[in-house]
C-alpha positions as a Markdown table, in Angstrom:
| # | Residue | x | y | z |
|---|---|---|---|---|
| 1 | Met | 66.8 | -102.7 | -92.2 |
| 2 | Ala | 69.5 | -100.9 | -94.0 |
| 3 | Thr | 71.3 | -104.0 | -94.8 |
| 4 | Cys | 72.5 | -104.9 | -98.6 |
| 5 | Val | 71.0 | -107.6 | -100.0 |
| 6 | Asp | 72.4 | -111.0 | -98.9 |
| 7 | Cys | 73.4 | -112.8 | -102.1 |
| 8 | Cys | 72.9 | -113.1 | -105.7 |
| 9 | Cys | 73.9 | -115.2 | -108.5 |
| 10 | Arg | 76.0 | -114.3 | -111.9 |
| 11 | Thr | 75.6 | -116.2 | -114.9 |
| 12 | Asn | 77.3 | -115.8 | -118.2 |
| 13 | Ser | 76.1 | -112.5 | -119.7 |
| 14 | Ala | 75.7 | -113.4 | -123.2 |
| 15 | Ser | 73.5 | -116.5 | -121.9 |
| 16 | Ile | 71.2 | -114.1 | -120.1 |
| 17 | Asn | 71.0 | -111.1 | -121.7 |
| 18 | Pro | 67.4 | -110.4 | -123.4 |
| 19 | Leu | 68.7 | -108.3 | -126.2 |
| 20 | Ser | 70.9 | -109.4 | -129.1 |
| 21 | Phe | 74.2 | -107.6 | -129.7 |
| 22 | Ala | 75.8 | -110.8 | -131.0 |
| 23 | His | 77.1 | -108.1 | -133.9 |
| 24 | Ser | 79.2 | -106.1 | -131.5 |
| 25 | Gln | 80.6 | -108.8 | -129.4 |
| 26 | Thr | 84.1 | -108.7 | -130.9 |
| 27 | Arg | 84.2 | -104.8 | -130.9 |
| 28 | Ile | 83.4 | -105.3 | -126.6 |
| 29 | Asn | 85.9 | -108.0 | -126.3 |
| 30 | Glu | 88.9 | -106.3 | -128.2 |
| 31 | Asn | 88.4 | -103.1 | -126.2 |
| 32 | Leu | 88.0 | -105.4 | -122.8 |
| 33 | Ile | 90.6 | -104.1 | -120.6 |
| 34 | Asp | 92.7 | -105.3 | -117.3 |
| 35 | Trp | 91.0 | -104.8 | -113.9 |
| 36 | Pro | 90.6 | -106.2 | -110.7 |
| 37 | Val | 89.3 | -109.7 | -110.4 |
| 38 | Phe | 86.5 | -109.0 | -108.1 |
| 39 | Pro | 84.9 | -112.3 | -106.4 |
| 40 | Asp | 82.2 | -113.9 | -107.7 |
| 41 | Leu | 78.8 | -113.4 | -106.4 |
| 42 | Ala | 77.8 | -116.8 | -106.6 |
| 43 | Cys | 75.2 | -118.7 | -104.2 |
| 44 | Ser | 74.1 | -121.8 | -103.2 |
| 45 | Ser | 70.1 | -121.2 | -102.7 |
| 46 | Asp | 67.6 | -119.9 | -106.0 |
| 47 | Asp | 65.6 | -118.3 | -102.8 |
| 48 | Phe | 68.1 | -114.8 | -102.8 |
| 49 | Arg | 66.4 | -112.1 | -104.4 |
| 50 | Val | 67.6 | -108.2 | -104.8 |
| 51 | Pro | 64.4 | -106.5 | -103.3 |
| 52 | Ala | 64.1 | -103.8 | -106.1 |
| 53 | Gly | 60.6 | -103.2 | -106.7 |
| 54 | Asp | 57.9 | -105.0 | -108.5 |
| 55 | Ser | 60.4 | -107.2 | -111.4 |
| 56 | Gly | 60.7 | -110.1 | -108.9 |
| 57 | Glu | 63.9 | -110.5 | -111.0 |
| 58 | Asp | 67.4 | -111.4 | -109.9 |
| 59 | Ala | 70.2 | -109.0 | -110.4 |
| 60 | Asp | 72.0 | -111.6 | -112.5 |
| 61 | Asp | 70.4 | -109.7 | -115.8 |
| 62 | Val | 71.2 | -106.2 | -114.7 |
| 63 | Trp | 75.0 | -105.9 | -116.3 |
| 64 | Ala | 74.3 | -107.8 | -119.3 |
| 65 | Gln | 70.9 | -105.9 | -119.8 |
| 66 | Ile | 72.9 | -102.6 | -119.3 |
| 67 | Arg | 75.7 | -103.2 | -122.1 |
| 68 | Ala | 73.1 | -104.5 | -124.2 |
| 69 | Glu | 71.1 | -101.4 | -123.6 |
| 70 | Ala | 74.5 | -98.9 | -124.2 |
| 71 | Leu | 75.2 | -100.9 | -127.4 |
| 72 | Ser | 71.8 | -100.8 | -128.4 |
| 73 | Asp | 72.2 | -96.2 | -127.8 |
| 74 | Ser | 75.8 | -97.1 | -129.8 |
| 75 | Asp | 74.2 | -97.9 | -133.0 |
| 76 | Ser | 71.4 | -95.1 | -133.3 |
| 77 | Glu | 74.1 | -92.4 | -131.4 |
| 78 | Pro | 77.4 | -93.2 | -133.5 |
| 79 | Ile | 78.8 | -89.9 | -131.3 |
| 80 | Leu | 78.3 | -92.1 | -128.4 |
| 81 | Tyr | 80.9 | -94.5 | -128.9 |
| 82 | Arg | 84.2 | -93.8 | -127.4 |
| 83 | Tyr | 81.8 | -93.0 | -124.8 |
| 84 | Leu | 80.2 | -96.1 | -123.7 |
| 85 | Ser | 83.6 | -97.5 | -124.8 |
| 86 | Asp | 85.0 | -96.2 | -121.8 |
| 87 | Leu | 82.3 | -96.5 | -119.5 |
| 88 | Ile | 80.7 | -99.5 | -120.6 |
| 89 | Phe | 82.2 | -101.7 | -123.2 |
| 90 | Arg | 85.5 | -102.6 | -121.7 |
| 91 | His | 84.1 | -103.3 | -118.4 |
| 92 | Asp | 83.2 | -107.3 | -118.1 |
| 93 | Ser | 81.7 | -106.2 | -114.8 |
| 94 | Leu | 79.7 | -103.9 | -113.2 |
| 95 | Glu | 82.3 | -103.6 | -110.1 |
| 96 | Ser | 85.3 | -102.3 | -112.3 |
| 97 | Ala | 82.7 | -100.1 | -114.6 |
| 98 | Leu | 81.0 | -98.2 | -111.4 |
| 99 | Ala | 84.7 | -98.1 | -109.3 |
| 100 | Asn | 85.7 | -96.6 | -112.8 |
| 101 | Leu | 82.3 | -94.1 | -113.4 |
| 102 | Leu | 82.7 | -92.9 | -109.6 |
| 103 | Ala | 86.4 | -92.4 | -109.9 |
| 104 | Lys | 86.2 | -89.9 | -113.1 |
| 105 | Lys | 83.4 | -88.2 | -111.6 |
| 106 | Leu | 85.2 | -87.7 | -108.2 |
| 107 | Cys | 88.5 | -86.7 | -109.1 |
| 108 | Ile | 90.2 | -83.7 | -108.6 |
| 109 | Pro | 92.7 | -82.7 | -111.6 |
| 110 | Asn | 96.2 | -82.2 | -110.1 |
| 111 | Leu | 95.2 | -83.4 | -106.9 |
| 112 | Leu | 93.7 | -86.4 | -106.9 |
| 113 | Ser | 93.8 | -88.7 | -109.6 |
| 114 | Ala | 91.0 | -91.2 | -111.5 |
| 115 | Ser | 93.8 | -93.7 | -110.8 |
| 116 | Asp | 94.0 | -93.3 | -106.9 |
| 117 | Leu | 90.1 | -93.2 | -106.3 |
| 118 | His | 89.7 | -96.4 | -109.0 |
| 119 | Asp | 92.3 | -98.3 | -106.7 |
| 120 | Leu | 90.4 | -97.4 | -103.6 |
| 121 | Phe | 87.0 | -97.7 | -104.9 |
| 122 | Ala | 88.3 | -101.4 | -106.5 |
| 123 | Gln | 89.3 | -102.4 | -103.1 |
| 124 | Ala | 86.3 | -101.9 | -101.4 |
| 125 | Leu | 83.9 | -103.7 | -103.3 |
| 126 | Ile | 86.3 | -106.7 | -103.2 |
| 127 | Asp | 86.3 | -106.2 | -99.2 |
| 128 | Asp | 82.3 | -105.4 | -99.1 |
| 129 | Gln | 80.6 | -107.3 | -102.1 |
| 130 | Leu | 77.0 | -106.6 | -100.5 |
| 131 | Ile | 77.9 | -102.7 | -102.1 |
| 132 | Ile | 78.1 | -104.0 | -105.6 |
| 133 | Arg | 74.6 | -106.3 | -105.1 |
| 134 | Ala | 73.0 | -102.8 | -103.0 |
| 135 | Ala | 74.2 | -101.0 | -106.4 |
| 136 | Arg | 72.0 | -103.8 | -108.5 |
| 137 | Ala | 69.3 | -103.4 | -106.4 |
| 138 | Asp | 69.4 | -99.5 | -106.3 |
| 139 | Leu | 69.6 | -100.1 | -110.5 |
| 140 | Leu | 66.2 | -102.2 | -110.7 |
| 141 | Ala | 65.0 | -100.0 | -108.3 |
| 142 | Ala | 65.1 | -96.7 | -110.9 |
| 143 | Arg | 63.9 | -98.9 | -113.6 |
| 144 | Asp | 61.0 | -100.4 | -111.3 |
| 145 | Arg | 59.9 | -97.0 | -110.1 |
| 146 | Asp | 60.7 | -94.5 | -111.9 |
| 147 | Pro | 58.6 | -93.9 | -115.3 |
| 148 | Ala | 61.7 | -91.2 | -117.2 |
| 149 | Cys | 63.5 | -94.2 | -116.2 |
| 150 | Ser | 63.8 | -96.3 | -119.7 |
| 151 | Lys | 66.9 | -97.9 | -119.6 |
| 152 | Met | 69.0 | -99.0 | -116.4 |
| 153 | Val | 72.2 | -97.5 | -118.3 |
| 154 | His | 70.7 | -94.0 | -118.7 |
| 155 | Cys | 70.6 | -94.8 | -114.6 |
| 156 | Phe | 74.1 | -96.1 | -114.5 |
| 157 | Leu | 75.5 | -93.6 | -116.8 |
| 158 | Tyr | 73.4 | -90.0 | -115.8 |
| 159 | Tyr | 71.6 | -89.7 | -112.6 |
| 160 | Lys | 73.0 | -88.3 | -110.0 |
| 161 | Gly | 71.1 | -90.1 | -106.6 |
| 162 | Phe | 72.8 | -93.2 | -108.5 |
| 163 | His | 76.0 | -91.6 | -108.2 |
| 164 | Ala | 75.7 | -90.2 | -104.6 |
| 165 | Cys | 74.2 | -93.4 | -103.3 |
| 166 | Gln | 76.7 | -95.5 | -104.6 |
| 167 | Ala | 79.7 | -93.1 | -103.7 |
| 168 | His | 78.1 | -93.1 | -100.4 |
| 169 | Arg | 78.6 | -97.1 | -99.9 |
| 170 | Met | 82.0 | -96.2 | -100.5 |
| 171 | Ala | 82.2 | -93.8 | -98.3 |
| 172 | His | 80.6 | -95.9 | -95.6 |
| 173 | Arg | 82.5 | -98.8 | -96.0 |
| 174 | Leu | 85.7 | -96.6 | -95.8 |
| 175 | Trp | 84.1 | -95.6 | -92.3 |
| 176 | Ile | 83.5 | -98.5 | -90.6 |
| 177 | Thr | 86.9 | -99.6 | -91.5 |
| 178 | Gly | 88.4 | -96.8 | -89.8 |
| 179 | Arg | 89.4 | -94.6 | -92.9 |
| 180 | Arg | 87.5 | -91.6 | -91.9 |
| 181 | Ala | 89.5 | -88.8 | -92.8 |
| 182 | Val | 88.8 | -90.3 | -97.0 |
| 183 | Ala | 85.5 | -91.1 | -96.1 |
| 184 | Met | 85.0 | -87.8 | -95.5 |
| 185 | Met | 87.0 | -86.1 | -98.7 |
| 186 | Ile | 84.4 | -88.9 | -100.6 |
| 187 | Gln | 81.5 | -87.0 | -99.2 |
| 188 | Ser | 82.8 | -83.8 | -99.9 |
| 189 | Arg | 83.2 | -84.3 | -103.3 |
| 190 | Ser | 80.2 | -86.0 | -103.4 |
| 191 | Ser | 78.0 | -82.8 | -102.4 |
| 192 | Glu | 80.0 | -80.7 | -104.1 |
| 193 | Ile | 79.5 | -82.6 | -107.4 |
| 194 | Phe | 76.2 | -84.2 | -106.9 |
| 195 | Ala | 74.3 | -81.7 | -104.5 |
| 196 | Val | 73.5 | -84.5 | -102.4 |
| 197 | Asp | 75.1 | -84.9 | -98.7 |
| 198 | Ile | 75.0 | -88.1 | -97.1 |
| 199 | His | 77.4 | -88.5 | -93.8 |
| 200 | Pro | 79.6 | -91.5 | -94.4 |
| 201 | Ala | 78.3 | -92.7 | -91.2 |
| 202 | Ala | 74.6 | -93.4 | -92.5 |
| 203 | Arg | 73.2 | -96.3 | -92.8 |
| 204 | Ile | 71.5 | -96.8 | -95.8 |
| 205 | Gly | 70.2 | -100.1 | -97.4 |
| 206 | Ser | 69.5 | -101.6 | -100.8 |
| 207 | Gly | 66.8 | -100.4 | -103.1 |
| 208 | Leu | 67.0 | -97.2 | -102.8 |
| 209 | Leu | 65.5 | -94.7 | -105.1 |
| 210 | Leu | 67.0 | -90.8 | -104.6 |
| 211 | Asp | 64.2 | -89.7 | -107.7 |
| 212 | His | 66.2 | -86.1 | -109.3 |
| 213 | Ala | 68.3 | -86.2 | -106.0 |
| 214 | Thr | 69.3 | -82.6 | -105.7 |
| 215 | Gly | 69.4 | -81.3 | -102.0 |
| 216 | Val | 69.1 | -84.1 | -100.3 |
| 217 | Val | 71.1 | -84.2 | -96.9 |
| 218 | Ile | 71.0 | -87.6 | -94.6 |
| 219 | Gly | 72.4 | -87.2 | -91.8 |
| 220 | Glu | 75.0 | -89.0 | -89.5 |
| 221 | Thr | 73.3 | -91.3 | -87.4 |
| 222 | Ala | 70.1 | -91.7 | -90.1 |
| 223 | Val | 69.2 | -94.8 | -91.3 |
| 224 | Ile | 67.1 | -96.3 | -94.1 |
| 225 | Gly | 65.6 | -99.4 | -94.8 |
| 226 | Asn | 65.4 | -101.1 | -98.2 |
| 227 | Asp | 63.6 | -100.4 | -101.1 |
| 228 | Val | 62.7 | -96.5 | -99.9 |
| 229 | Ser | 62.0 | -93.9 | -102.4 |
| 230 | Ile | 63.5 | -90.3 | -101.8 |
| 231 | Leu | 62.4 | -86.9 | -103.7 |
| 232 | His | 64.6 | -84.3 | -103.8 |
| 233 | Asn | 65.3 | -81.5 | -101.6 |
| 234 | Val | 64.7 | -83.9 | -98.8 |
| 235 | Thr | 66.6 | -83.8 | -95.3 |
| 236 | Leu | 67.0 | -86.2 | -93.2 |
| 237 | Gly | 68.4 | -84.1 | -90.1 |
| 238 | Gly | 69.1 | -83.3 | -86.6 |
| 239 | Thr | 66.6 | -80.6 | -84.3 |
| 240 | Gly | 70.0 | -78.7 | -83.8 |
| 241 | Lys | 69.3 | -79.6 | -79.9 |
| 242 | Glu | 70.5 | -83.4 | -79.8 |
| 243 | Thr | 73.6 | -85.2 | -79.6 |
| 244 | Gly | 74.0 | -88.9 | -80.2 |
| 245 | Asp | 71.5 | -91.1 | -81.9 |
| 246 | Arg | 69.6 | -87.8 | -83.5 |
| 247 | His | 68.7 | -88.2 | -87.1 |
| 248 | Pro | 65.8 | -90.0 | -88.8 |
| 249 | Lys | 64.9 | -94.4 | -89.1 |
| 250 | Ile | 63.4 | -94.7 | -91.9 |
| 251 | Glu | 61.9 | -98.1 | -92.4 |
| 252 | Asp | 61.4 | -100.4 | -95.5 |
| 253 | Gly | 59.4 | -99.0 | -98.5 |
| 254 | Val | 58.6 | -95.5 | -97.5 |
| 255 | Leu | 58.0 | -92.9 | -99.5 |
| 256 | Val | 59.1 | -89.2 | -98.9 |
| 257 | Gly | 58.0 | -86.5 | -101.1 |
| 258 | Ala | 59.8 | -83.9 | -102.6 |
| 259 | Gly | 60.8 | -80.9 | -99.9 |
| 260 | Thr | 59.8 | -82.9 | -96.6 |
| 261 | Gln | 62.1 | -82.2 | -93.6 |
| 262 | Ile | 61.9 | -85.0 | -91.3 |
| 263 | Leu | 64.0 | -84.0 | -88.1 |
| 264 | Gly | 65.2 | -85.7 | -85.2 |
| 265 | Asn | 65.1 | -89.2 | -84.0 |
| 266 | Val | 62.2 | -90.7 | -84.6 |
| 267 | Arg | 60.9 | -93.5 | -86.9 |
| 268 | Ile | 59.1 | -93.6 | -90.3 |
| 269 | Gly | 57.7 | -96.9 | -90.1 |
| 270 | Lys | 57.5 | -99.4 | -92.9 |
| 271 | Gly | 55.5 | -98.7 | -96.2 |
| 272 | Ala | 54.8 | -95.5 | -94.7 |
| 273 | Lys | 54.0 | -92.0 | -97.0 |
| 274 | Val | 55.3 | -88.6 | -96.4 |
| 275 | Gly | 53.8 | -85.9 | -98.1 |
| 276 | Ala | 55.6 | -83.3 | -100.3 |
| 277 | Gly | 57.0 | -80.1 | -98.5 |
| 278 | Ser | 55.6 | -82.0 | -95.0 |
| 279 | Val | 57.7 | -81.3 | -92.0 |
| 280 | Val | 58.0 | -84.5 | -89.1 |
| 281 | Leu | 59.2 | -83.8 | -85.7 |
| 282 | Lys | 57.5 | -87.3 | -84.8 |
| 283 | Asp | 57.1 | -90.7 | -85.4 |
| 284 | Val | 55.0 | -92.2 | -87.7 |
| 285 | Pro | 53.6 | -95.1 | -87.8 |
| 286 | Ala | 53.6 | -98.1 | -90.5 |
| 287 | Trp | 51.2 | -98.1 | -93.5 |
| 288 | Thr | 49.5 | -95.0 | -92.9 |
| 289 | Thr | 49.9 | -91.3 | -95.0 |
| 290 | Ala | 51.3 | -87.9 | -92.6 |
| 291 | Val | 51.3 | -84.5 | -95.0 |
| 292 | Gly | 51.8 | -80.9 | -93.3 |
| 293 | Asn | 53.5 | -78.4 | -91.3 |
| 294 | Pro | 53.5 | -79.8 | -88.8 |
| 295 | Ala | 52.8 | -83.3 | -90.2 |
| 296 | Arg | 49.6 | -84.8 | -89.0 |
| 297 | Leu | 48.4 | -88.1 | -90.0 |
| 298 | Leu | 46.0 | -88.9 | -93.3 |
| 299 | Gly | 42.4 | -89.5 | -90.6 |
| 300 | Gly | 43.5 | -88.6 | -87.6 |
| 301 | Lys | 45.5 | -89.9 | -84.8 |
| 302 | Glu | 43.1 | -92.0 | -83.3 |
| 303 | Asn | 42.0 | -93.8 | -86.6 |
| 304 | Pro | 44.6 | -93.2 | -89.6 |
| 305 | Val | 43.9 | -94.7 | -93.4 |
| 306 | Arg | 46.2 | -97.3 | -93.8 |
| 307 | Leu | 47.5 | -97.9 | -97.1 |
| 308 | Asp | 47.6 | -101.5 | -98.3 |
| 309 | Arg | 51.1 | -101.3 | -100.4 |
| 310 | Leu | 54.3 | -100.0 | -99.7 |
| 311 | Ala | 54.5 | -96.4 | -100.4 |
| 312 | Ser | 58.1 | -96.6 | -102.4 |
| 313 | Leu | 56.8 | -99.0 | -104.4 |
| 314 | Thr | 53.2 | -97.3 | -105.5 |
| 315 | Met | 55.2 | -93.9 | -105.6 |
| 316 | Asp | 51.6 | -92.6 | -105.4 |
| 317 | His | 52.3 | -88.3 | -104.0 |
| 318 | Thr | 48.3 | -87.3 | -104.7 |
| 319 | Ser | 46.1 | -89.7 | -104.1 |
| 320 | Trp | 45.9 | -88.6 | -100.0 |
| 321 | Ser | 44.6 | -85.0 | -100.6 |
| 322 | Asp | 40.8 | -84.0 | -100.7 |
| 323 | Tyr | 41.6 | -80.6 | -101.8 |
| 324 | Val | 39.5 | -79.3 | -104.5 |
| 325 | Ile | 40.3 | -76.2 | -106.5 |
């Protein structure tokens, strides 16, 4: 749990791009700029896949697809060309584009330059390839699970839940390597800009969907597994009475509904669902549904109703309810 994907393979983006952009390829190539050389995400086995929902595809397609989608947007809305050129077309990898995007969003005029932040983020990506693999999984998760996400490029450019998660991944890398002052600065800026507050020590897996994301708070000792979906205004917090390991542990495939408060060192089991507005103070078994304040198991503690799919992938927030108006 809470480990990013192990490996993925990159191939030539032009050869795997499902959307043709040959007519604009020269335009892109002319605009490419020099960025640090990122390590190849090559692997020796075909068994490695990004765990990001039901699509089952390799992460190889992600950057090629984003560029193709950006070109489609540029062709239909020429006003966006300069914007997309700076954030997409001038980059030959997701790594350099992500470092650039986050640097521009988190910089502080006259105090903290975008170029300094870019160098910081680029080095983090070079040092820890798990970050960019997890980012690819997050993009696929948004595309697979969010019905409002018609294009991954829109998630990459506009979804603050995605931005906040990637900023946290950078901050976490800095935190675990001893650079805690700058990690706290990134957390603070991310909270200000994205309205999402994640302590840099918190551990987060891959394929995370922070849907809408406003008001999400994740505490220092929280752990989130792979393929988790969390809606807005969710708190993974402490009870206020404990020290040390005091925050929730969210296992793989969990769905946490909007406005939910999960407090203390409790465990939400694999594939479980927590209904919107719930207050959870005790463990929730795997494959069950907890609702209410305080939260109770649907079907009762002795014989709870069991789910047959990972709740985070179904994104089903209402089928548990038997209330009829």
